[in-house]
XYZ file of C-alpha atoms in Angstrom:
658
model
C -53.879 26.769 -8.705
C -53.429 25.194 -12.202
C -53.690 21.081 -11.913
C -50.284 19.640 -13.333
C -50.173 17.831 -16.464
C -49.813 14.333 -16.290
C -46.245 13.119 -16.131
C -46.114 10.559 -19.137
C -47.186 14.069 -20.881
C -44.520 16.170 -19.487
C -41.608 13.365 -20.408
C -42.839 13.636 -23.844
C -42.250 17.136 -24.271
C -38.666 16.384 -22.637
C -37.882 14.120 -25.144
C -39.429 15.762 -27.903
C -37.180 19.026 -26.709
C -34.035 16.791 -26.310
C -34.259 15.748 -30.008
C -34.593 19.297 -31.048
C -31.263 20.248 -28.966
C -29.961 17.414 -30.736
C -30.922 18.514 -34.222
C -29.312 21.961 -33.105
C -26.213 20.916 -31.555
C -25.678 18.724 -34.754
C -26.629 22.033 -37.030
C -24.182 23.857 -35.057
C -21.049 21.095 -35.555
C -21.766 21.665 -39.281
C -21.525 25.225 -39.360
C -17.906 25.126 -37.232
C -16.781 23.194 -40.329
C -17.519 26.030 -42.592
C -15.832 28.207 -40.212
C -12.944 25.805 -40.821
C -13.057 26.135 -44.576
C -12.865 29.655 -44.084
C -9.929 29.320 -41.972
C -8.170 27.195 -44.294
C -8.266 29.555 -46.969
C -7.324 33.016 -44.229
C -4.994 30.808 -42.854
C -6.286 32.127 -39.332
C -5.821 30.058 -35.834
C -8.454 27.824 -35.098
C -9.084 29.805 -32.074
C -10.219 33.293 -31.329
C -10.287 33.457 -27.580
C -11.423 37.164 -27.379
C -14.309 35.695 -29.088
C -14.951 33.038 -26.917
C -15.096 34.957 -23.922
C -17.304 37.473 -25.837
C -19.609 34.719 -26.373
C -19.551 33.281 -23.295
C -20.245 36.530 -21.618
C -23.247 37.125 -23.791
C -24.493 33.476 -23.073
C -24.273 34.251 -19.407
C -26.064 37.137 -19.705
C -28.920 36.064 -21.796
C -29.155 32.632 -19.772
C -29.522 34.643 -16.669
C -32.208 36.615 -17.984
C -34.156 32.885 -18.805
C -33.364 31.736 -15.051
C -30.094 29.566 -15.891
C -27.202 29.591 -13.315
C -24.123 31.455 -15.119
C -21.597 28.150 -14.151
C -24.275 25.706 -16.242
C -24.262 27.884 -18.967
C -20.491 28.067 -18.945
C -19.950 24.328 -18.254
C -22.406 23.472 -21.321
C -20.786 25.849 -23.637
C -17.076 25.103 -22.907
C -17.657 21.320 -23.725
C -19.755 23.040 -27.321
C -16.307 24.774 -27.652
C -14.172 21.931 -27.286
C -15.835 19.918 -29.655
C -15.496 22.720 -32.017
C -12.387 23.007 -31.969
C -11.327 19.728 -31.683
C -13.858 18.600 -35.058
C -11.574 21.629 -36.835
C -8.531 20.539 -35.903
C -9.379 17.261 -37.473
C -11.059 18.649 -40.928
C -7.910 20.961 -41.694
C -5.153 18.700 -40.457
C -6.899 15.943 -43.008
C -7.114 18.629 -45.730
C -3.342 19.019 -45.241
C -2.755 15.350 -45.103
C -4.682 13.599 -47.899
C -2.768 10.736 -48.029
C -4.401 9.744 -44.860
C -8.087 10.106 -45.972
C -9.619 6.956 -46.147
C -13.008 5.497 -45.234
C -11.361 3.041 -42.707
C -8.742 2.797 -40.655
C -7.217 -0.728 -39.231
C -6.112 0.426 -35.570
C -3.858 -1.680 -33.159
C -5.048 -1.344 -29.471
C -4.072 -2.948 -26.314
C -6.654 -5.618 -25.101
C -9.911 -6.216 -27.054
C -13.061 -4.232 -27.205
C -14.310 -2.075 -24.567
C -10.431 -1.515 -22.882
C -9.813 1.919 -22.498
C -7.248 1.940 -25.455
C -10.111 0.805 -27.680
C -12.479 3.484 -26.468
C -9.974 6.132 -27.534
C -8.857 4.821 -30.407
C -13.209 4.732 -31.118
C -13.534 8.294 -30.188
C -10.369 9.362 -32.209
C -11.830 7.307 -35.455
C -15.401 9.034 -34.715
C -13.985 12.534 -34.511
C -12.634 11.854 -38.106
C -15.636 10.196 -39.749
C -13.662 7.081 -40.656
C -14.791 3.583 -40.256
C -12.336 1.741 -37.303
C -11.390 -1.668 -37.861
C -9.772 -2.867 -34.801
C -7.327 -5.249 -33.725
C -6.617 -6.211 -30.145
C -2.798 -6.825 -29.210
C -1.518 -8.652 -26.092
C 1.643 -5.982 -25.752
C 2.954 -2.337 -26.369
C 5.700 -4.235 -28.384
C 2.925 -6.093 -30.516
C 0.879 -2.940 -31.529
C 4.025 -1.146 -32.742
C 4.867 -4.543 -34.928
C 1.406 -4.236 -36.363
C 1.975 -0.906 -37.292
C 5.750 -1.611 -38.845
C 4.614 -4.492 -40.890
C 1.469 -2.533 -42.285
C -1.046 -4.406 -40.403
C -2.229 -1.649 -38.911
C -2.529 1.693 -40.522
C -2.134 3.259 -36.578
C -1.385 2.295 -33.325
C -2.700 3.769 -30.128
C -0.268 3.610 -27.352
C -1.087 5.085 -23.652
C 1.569 7.966 -22.420
C 0.431 9.056 -19.318
C -2.013 9.181 -16.525
C -3.144 12.058 -14.142
C -3.301 9.514 -11.860
C -0.599 6.430 -11.907
C 1.615 9.089 -13.676
C 4.083 8.067 -17.193
C 3.685 4.517 -18.480
C 7.513 3.844 -18.793
C 7.166 0.567 -20.868
C 5.921 2.793 -23.917
C 8.972 5.313 -23.624
C 10.616 2.254 -23.696
C 9.596 1.083 -26.804
C 9.479 4.592 -28.873
C 13.551 3.935 -28.330
C 14.003 1.469 -30.668
C 10.927 2.433 -33.689
C 10.767 3.836 -37.179
C 7.374 4.971 -36.259
C 6.085 8.396 -36.389
C 4.224 10.338 -33.472
C 0.965 11.705 -35.972
C -1.497 12.274 -33.087
C -2.998 12.589 -29.627
C -6.032 12.259 -27.631
C -6.759 12.365 -24.336
C -9.762 10.512 -22.529
C -11.574 10.285 -19.002
C -11.061 7.346 -16.989
C -14.281 7.051 -15.083
C -13.074 3.448 -13.208
C -16.236 1.106 -12.001
C -16.432 -2.142 -10.509
C -18.326 -4.443 -12.973
C -20.133 -7.111 -12.480
C -22.934 -9.278 -13.610
C -26.598 -8.248 -13.520
C -28.067 -8.646 -9.883
C -24.529 -8.751 -8.245
C -24.539 -7.015 -4.744
C -21.100 -5.557 -3.694
C -21.372 -8.121 -0.887
C -20.925 -10.973 -3.054
C -18.168 -10.191 -4.537
C -14.977 -11.820 -3.674
C -12.416 -11.806 -6.491
C -11.479 -8.135 -8.949
C -9.891 -8.609 -12.080
C -7.886 -5.647 -13.271
C -4.926 -4.237 -14.894
C -2.148 -3.640 -13.125
C -2.700 0.728 -14.166
C -6.291 0.883 -12.632
C -5.437 -1.412 -9.967
C -2.944 1.501 -9.261
C -4.786 4.492 -10.102
C -8.028 3.025 -8.071
C -5.394 1.808 -4.576
C -7.459 4.010 -2.174
C -10.602 2.311 -3.069
C -9.243 -1.319 -3.137
C -7.323 -0.731 0.129
C -10.429 -0.212 2.079
C -12.231 -3.281 0.736
C -8.875 -5.720 2.141
C -10.711 -8.586 1.663
C -11.067 -8.821 -2.156
C -8.531 -11.013 -3.908
C -6.906 -8.851 -7.211
C -6.216 -11.035 -9.955
C -3.776 -9.159 -12.725
C -4.796 -9.019 -16.542
C -3.037 -8.271 -19.655
C -5.957 -5.359 -20.145
C -9.465 -4.354 -18.596
C -10.902 -5.626 -21.894
C -9.424 -9.403 -20.455
C -10.634 -8.581 -17.429
C -14.390 -7.712 -18.305
C -14.427 -10.914 -20.405
C -13.531 -12.942 -17.398
C -16.224 -11.785 -15.502
C -18.519 -12.290 -17.941
C -17.736 -15.470 -18.389
C -17.659 -16.387 -14.761
C -19.871 -19.379 -13.484
C -21.272 -17.194 -10.340
C -21.480 -13.781 -9.065
C -18.695 -13.790 -7.170
C -16.156 -11.746 -9.342
C -16.071 -8.291 -10.931
C -13.698 -6.339 -12.597
C -12.400 -2.608 -13.162
C -12.770 -1.023 -16.194
C -15.564 1.715 -17.499
C -18.998 1.413 -18.139
C -18.847 2.211 -21.386
C -16.573 -0.953 -22.024
C -18.776 -2.773 -19.714
C -22.263 -2.735 -21.521
C -20.260 -4.519 -24.445
C -19.801 -7.215 -21.998
C -23.384 -6.916 -20.414
C -21.893 -5.940 -17.540
C -23.346 -3.428 -14.947
C -21.599 -0.807 -12.628
C -22.527 -1.950 -8.959
C -19.528 0.979 -7.983
C -18.066 4.076 -9.684
C -15.868 6.865 -9.012
C -12.950 4.314 -7.808
C -10.127 6.435 -8.886
C -7.847 7.936 -6.025
C -8.123 11.098 -8.061
C -11.426 12.851 -8.816
C -10.286 14.211 -11.916
C -8.646 10.996 -13.881
C -7.672 11.282 -17.452
C -5.239 9.091 -19.638
C -3.492 10.642 -22.730
C -2.548 8.324 -25.760
C -0.260 9.001 -28.840
C -1.273 7.724 -32.218
C 1.516 6.086 -34.450
C 2.004 5.603 -38.043
C 4.783 4.615 -40.303
C 5.030 8.199 -41.891
C 5.011 11.836 -40.173
C 1.902 14.131 -41.005
C 2.354 17.833 -41.837
C 0.332 20.092 -39.360
C -0.996 23.332 -40.425
C 0.617 26.483 -38.932
C -3.201 27.441 -37.731
C -3.206 24.442 -35.769
C -1.632 24.302 -32.422
C 1.398 21.917 -32.716
C 3.401 19.714 -30.396
C 6.668 18.147 -31.105
C 8.216 15.317 -29.689
C 11.696 14.221 -29.414
C 14.256 12.135 -27.665
C 17.716 13.279 -26.707
C 20.874 12.096 -25.004
C 23.215 14.543 -23.623
C 26.227 13.283 -22.495
C 27.762 12.599 -18.685
C 29.361 16.357 -18.425
C 27.653 19.263 -15.799
C 25.127 21.691 -16.865
C 24.369 19.247 -20.109
C 20.552 19.355 -19.677
C 20.326 23.049 -18.565
C 22.440 24.275 -21.658
C 19.948 21.994 -23.594
C 16.670 23.608 -22.435
C 18.491 26.734 -22.229
C 18.308 26.674 -26.416
C 14.597 26.181 -26.300
C 14.461 29.082 -23.621
C 16.654 31.135 -25.777
C 13.987 31.050 -28.715
C 10.601 30.996 -26.369
C 9.582 27.556 -27.010
C 7.476 26.245 -23.815
C 8.600 22.725 -22.995
C 5.389 20.994 -21.911
C 6.782 17.480 -20.627
C 10.610 16.280 -19.712
C 11.018 12.627 -19.264
C 13.706 10.327 -18.620
C 14.591 6.641 -19.055
C 17.608 4.729 -19.278
C 19.324 3.649 -21.734
C 19.961 0.346 -22.315
C 23.444 -0.819 -21.975
C 24.759 2.367 -20.797
C 24.924 2.280 -17.132
C 23.985 5.559 -15.428
C 23.179 7.395 -18.211
C 19.688 8.425 -19.476
C 17.587 9.385 -22.921
C 15.336 12.392 -22.527
C 11.923 12.649 -23.978
C 10.750 16.209 -24.602
C 7.186 17.472 -25.441
C 7.624 20.863 -27.103
C 4.881 23.201 -28.021
C 5.774 24.297 -31.699
C 5.527 23.592 -34.959
C 8.163 21.456 -36.704
C 8.606 23.313 -39.612
C 8.479 27.012 -37.586
C 11.675 29.019 -37.866
C 12.074 28.877 -33.684
C 11.790 25.194 -33.938
C 14.110 24.351 -36.870
C 16.925 26.920 -35.302
C 16.673 24.824 -31.954
C 17.060 21.820 -33.731
C 20.112 22.633 -35.437
C 21.747 23.745 -32.151
C 20.985 20.569 -30.172
C 21.940 18.614 -33.358
C 25.320 20.236 -32.443
C 25.851 20.191 -28.726
C 24.310 16.769 -27.919
C 24.754 13.228 -28.521
C 21.848 12.021 -30.134
C 18.756 13.300 -30.873
C 15.693 12.239 -32.920
C 12.301 13.755 -34.132
C 9.403 11.418 -32.773
C 7.049 13.409 -34.713
C 4.791 16.954 -34.913
C 1.509 16.425 -34.587
C -1.755 18.924 -33.511
C -2.404 19.470 -30.013
C -5.508 18.118 -28.741
C -5.466 20.017 -25.365
C -8.178 22.440 -25.429
C -7.842 24.844 -22.711
C -11.560 25.795 -21.457
C -12.413 29.627 -21.745
C -12.658 31.480 -18.443
C -14.489 34.558 -17.654
C -14.095 36.581 -14.583
C -15.983 37.242 -11.612
C -17.159 40.130 -12.337
C -18.015 38.927 -16.324
C -19.821 36.038 -14.517
C -22.005 38.393 -12.137
C -21.786 36.725 -9.146
C -20.171 39.427 -7.127
C -21.969 42.396 -5.196
C -20.797 45.447 -6.166
C -20.027 46.528 -2.865
C -17.836 43.862 -1.710
C -14.413 43.917 -0.591
C -13.466 41.006 -3.563
C -15.347 43.109 -5.911
C -13.138 46.284 -5.116
C -10.137 44.226 -5.162
C -11.107 42.784 -8.899
C -11.587 46.573 -10.118
C -8.326 47.261 -8.834
C -6.997 44.580 -11.022
C -8.138 45.380 -13.851
C -6.541 48.680 -14.403
C -4.493 49.448 -17.381
C -1.687 48.906 -15.621
C -0.827 46.173 -13.237
C 0.703 46.937 -9.895
C 3.222 43.732 -10.648
C 4.041 45.013 -14.117
C 7.452 46.897 -15.745
C 5.105 49.196 -16.877
C 3.696 50.421 -13.478
C 7.531 49.773 -12.056
C 10.597 50.351 -14.053
C 13.009 49.350 -11.136
C 13.058 45.819 -10.390
C 11.709 45.075 -6.574
C 14.268 44.279 -4.088
C 12.886 42.668 -0.707
C 14.568 43.383 2.078
C 14.503 41.383 5.387
C 17.611 41.574 8.244
C 20.341 39.822 6.203
C 17.919 38.183 3.463
C 17.902 40.685 0.239
C 15.777 38.923 -2.938
C 15.600 40.805 -5.966
C 17.486 43.618 -8.060
C 20.632 41.295 -8.136
C 20.688 39.833 -5.164
C 20.490 35.877 -5.321
C 18.699 34.297 -1.808
C 19.253 30.668 -0.632
C 16.413 29.748 1.738
C 16.053 26.505 3.885
C 12.669 25.108 4.494
C 12.257 23.111 7.547
C 8.780 20.940 8.304
C 7.702 21.088 12.296
C 7.797 19.220 14.427
C 11.987 19.209 15.478
C 14.086 19.226 18.790
C 15.007 22.690 19.919
C 18.094 20.995 21.076
C 19.118 19.595 17.400
C 18.177 22.934 16.012
C 20.871 25.004 16.986
C 23.558 23.208 15.534
C 21.692 22.746 12.083
C 20.762 26.553 12.147
C 24.487 26.893 12.638
C 25.719 24.670 9.441
C 22.699 26.325 7.208
C 24.444 29.642 8.005
C 28.192 28.549 7.519
C 26.930 26.872 4.225
C 25.431 30.413 2.940
C 21.972 30.085 3.563
C 20.339 33.819 4.616
C 16.890 32.458 5.746
C 14.780 29.946 6.834
C 11.028 28.732 6.042
C 8.837 27.119 8.987
C 6.009 24.677 7.399
C 3.757 22.578 9.442
C 2.242 25.522 11.927
C -1.112 23.985 12.678
C 0.957 20.842 13.511
C 2.358 22.230 16.073
C 1.222 22.064 19.876
C 2.370 24.657 21.996
C 2.995 26.557 19.302
C 4.036 30.195 20.335
C 6.486 28.751 23.019
C 8.437 26.604 20.502
C 8.021 28.940 17.733
C 9.749 31.682 20.297
C 12.592 29.224 21.044
C 12.993 28.463 17.108
C 12.640 32.475 16.061
C 15.419 33.013 18.939
C 17.808 30.419 17.576
C 17.759 31.877 14.032
C 18.245 35.508 15.246
C 21.448 33.984 17.089
C 22.809 33.283 13.593
C 21.432 35.853 11.667
C 19.017 33.760 9.965
C 15.678 35.278 9.042
C 12.734 33.335 9.794
C 10.162 32.893 7.788
C 6.844 31.315 8.385
C 4.630 29.342 6.131
C 0.820 29.880 5.962
C -1.147 26.452 4.728
C -4.286 27.270 6.610
C -6.280 30.559 7.442
C -5.669 30.029 11.365
C -1.984 30.247 10.772
C -2.080 33.768 9.731
C -2.182 35.382 13.270
C 0.601 33.354 14.482
C 2.926 33.900 11.235
C 1.993 37.607 11.558
C 3.032 38.085 14.938
C 6.239 35.654 15.550
C 7.679 35.752 11.792
C 10.287 38.352 10.131
C 8.582 37.292 6.692
C 6.015 35.237 5.837
C 5.174 32.630 2.979
C 1.578 31.903 1.412
C 1.547 28.139 0.982
C 0.414 27.645 -2.903
C -2.686 25.818 -1.678
C -4.184 29.028 -0.159
C -2.835 31.244 -3.316
C -6.556 31.446 -4.405
C -7.824 32.486 -0.796
C -8.833 36.703 -1.583
C -9.413 37.270 2.329
C -5.702 35.723 3.314
C -4.315 37.819 0.408
C -5.994 40.988 1.091
C -4.768 40.586 5.252
C -1.383 39.791 4.014
C -1.380 42.882 1.668
C -2.308 44.894 5.390
C 0.983 43.718 6.879
C 4.404 45.645 7.237
C 5.943 42.518 6.531
C 7.563 41.190 3.612
C 5.397 38.107 1.730
C 6.402 35.316 -0.437
C 3.095 34.604 -2.664
C 4.028 30.740 -3.935
C 1.942 29.696 -7.148
C -0.759 26.935 -6.432
C -0.213 23.608 -8.515
C -3.327 24.482 -10.672
C -2.469 28.234 -11.401
C -1.362 29.797 -14.356
C 0.830 32.551 -14.457
C -1.504 34.796 -14.720
C -3.681 33.879 -11.586
C -0.110 33.886 -9.351
C -0.165 37.548 -11.445
C -3.238 38.348 -10.191
C -3.088 37.037 -6.776
C 0.155 39.293 -6.450
C -2.082 42.210 -7.925
C -4.309 42.166 -4.648
C -1.564 42.159 -2.329
C 0.162 45.252 -3.591
C -3.207 46.872 -4.024
C -3.970 46.419 -0.332
C -0.318 48.250 0.184
C 2.400 45.958 0.999
C 4.975 46.509 -1.873
C 7.463 44.101 -0.081
C 6.240 41.169 -2.391
C 8.180 37.850 -4.188
C 6.610 35.217 -6.050
C 7.753 31.540 -5.698
C 7.308 29.108 -8.535
C 6.975 25.489 -7.135
C 5.991 23.055 -9.754
C 2.392 22.886 -11.687
C 0.528 19.833 -11.871
C 0.927 17.521 -15.168
C 0.283 13.916 -16.872
C 4.075 13.674 -15.790
C 3.824 11.968 -12.503
C 1.263 10.453 -10.402
C 1.157 13.109 -6.918
C 4.136 15.180 -8.489
C 4.287 18.135 -9.784
C 6.689 19.651 -12.630
C 8.598 22.616 -12.358
C 7.674 25.450 -14.577
C 10.905 27.070 -15.614
C 8.950 28.473 -18.604
C 6.677 30.645 -16.098
C 9.896 31.943 -14.487
C 11.007 33.141 -17.444
C 7.528 34.778 -17.865
C 7.424 35.952 -14.369
C 10.474 38.285 -14.852
C 9.637 39.637 -18.088
C 6.092 40.309 -17.223
C 6.965 41.849 -13.664
C 9.160 43.832 -11.230
C 8.708 41.161 -8.550
C 11.387 39.130 -7.203
C 10.887 35.344 -8.052
C 12.143 32.357 -5.916
C 12.058 28.639 -7.496
C 11.136 25.809 -4.909
C 12.470 22.807 -7.170
C 12.368 20.224 -3.999
C 8.775 19.235 -4.827
C 9.056 18.325 -8.426
C 13.152 17.453 -9.019
C 14.812 14.481 -7.537
C 17.341 15.341 -5.171
C 20.572 14.714 -7.075
C 19.546 16.685 -9.589
C 18.918 19.686 -7.041
C 22.482 21.048 -7.913
C 22.229 21.638 -11.505
C 18.764 23.134 -11.475
C 20.404 25.977 -9.224
C 22.854 27.042 -11.963
C 19.137 26.700 -14.709
C 17.518 29.160 -12.040
C 20.357 31.606 -11.919
C 21.129 31.385 -15.610
C 16.727 31.967 -15.896
C 17.082 35.040 -14.324
C 15.243 33.998 -10.835
C 16.238 35.589 -7.526
C 16.974 32.626 -5.651
C 16.362 29.262 -4.398
C 14.406 27.644 -1.516
C 15.651 23.921 -0.792
C 13.115 21.260 1.135
C 16.060 19.834 3.333
C 13.754 17.242 4.059
C 14.978 16.026 0.375
C 18.580 16.983 1.532
C 18.520 14.410 4.290
C 17.670 11.242 1.752
C 20.934 12.078 -0.430
C 23.169 9.680 2.467
C 25.112 10.705 5.541
C 25.852 13.998 6.378
C 29.130 14.413 4.676
C 27.276 13.899 1.538
C 24.476 16.155 2.272
C 26.941 18.871 3.328
C 28.757 18.166 -0.367
C 24.724 18.472 -2.159
C 24.261 21.765 -0.200
C 27.913 23.176 -1.164
C 27.483 22.230 -4.876
C 23.587 23.798 -4.770
C 24.873 27.038 -3.291
C 28.403 27.488 -5.331
C 25.847 26.399 -8.687
C 23.409 29.355 -7.673
C 26.231 32.444 -6.898
C 28.744 31.145 -9.157
């Protein structure tokens, strides 16, 4: 056995390799700009996802030959590809707007150096290789005024966070400014507890922080209830307070990168409630910019639809008719106009495109007010993914491999090419699909059997055909209780649908249910999907909040491939940057699913839509080709007294069947 070389020598070799890697990464970045110059001439799209997949597949294979894990290679090169895409976009955007090309930008942002706004602005300027002259401000209004007056070239405004949701104050500011949105950027927010060098966590008595980080770290702070919270106007102010403190009894919540500017160290990290915590910023300027057609673009506009039934739905249908995807919808009250709201929309389109221009013209005719706030390059770079077979992590003899092989056939079982006639799911008096609209109520265990009989009667009279029962794993004496509920539902001709949220729920559901709905939390569970495919019961698969439309269809393919053709899909909302802990209803996905598949699609708006808006959304579901609605009765119970609840249900179902 050879004698190991000295540690210092090994470290020197690693340092040398690191230097070589950095030089190669810099060279690769230069070459990616040569690619951008070529695309500028040929007017080709920035991304070529087919080539990206081929590249990743080849690198995974080569990496495996070198003893490197596939996921390690994928993670590394996804970051490299993202950097390449964003640099190419910045280059082409700058070329299309020569008036913005300067050696130095004066940028107004919230707080002082070290704040998250400062870090976002710095990275934005670094990517464009310009020097940043920073102008810290105390409020969002001050940022806007600095740009409007010409004291700053750009203003950075935080618009939303994955943990705490939308920042309403910024939306209110946007109502009253003439500035245009010219860009966006998203940064990872890594909240740390920052203190002076040598501070122990037990020394800290007071924590300084901006209200947003306090909200985003509420779980950590609740576990340390003895800490006194002091609110600051920015994270930078909080760090400055700690830096100037006389002892080690104070700390601040901020980033380690920002803390370093104040000679502070992170004594605790990972404070945020959510593991993935990102903040999106918009960039505002005095003049709008042009976005080259090969760049992915986003349009932000505001509109007021007026107070009439279905007004918002009509506006959204204008976008749907032109195949325009709305990636964000936010509402804010109009000052001085009680009960009316202004809607903010992000649309994935270039303002100069024909569909967007046509949609704007029609919206100008049908809305009370509409204004484009800006068109700018979209900086969301979705990572290129490889299939499990491409990652070479599946044994060829496994059941999962067989399923993946079946799902890769030319004609997918869920597609209209495979089956031209629309599927109709039939279960007792419940018919879903093929021009049959279904109304399904959703209840959560436990509830009293004595009160349930009257509720079942009311639901049947209202027009519901089925009831989803959720919470199987939380119910004691499950079989006896569910048998009683099932008998009551049978008595009133209501179909019993049991929700499977855990693998242990499946045995009970298969024994007692008329139909099964698979919770979105289990949509990726291949074992459950396979078992559902072998049942003779109708199955509904709910979309996972992080799943793409293709992911949902792939899950459907697994069920269909096992023999069960009585299958429906359910859209219940997807995770976005809109609201903390609340998904956004993806009606565009409904249209995509109905276009791509013969399977019926139900929509459950209860998780994403305010109770008062449910009736309006039932109209949208019908008009967009949905096959029915699932209504969580817990939401309806918040509508007021029993009479008001009944009115809401009547309006909802009348709009659905109209």
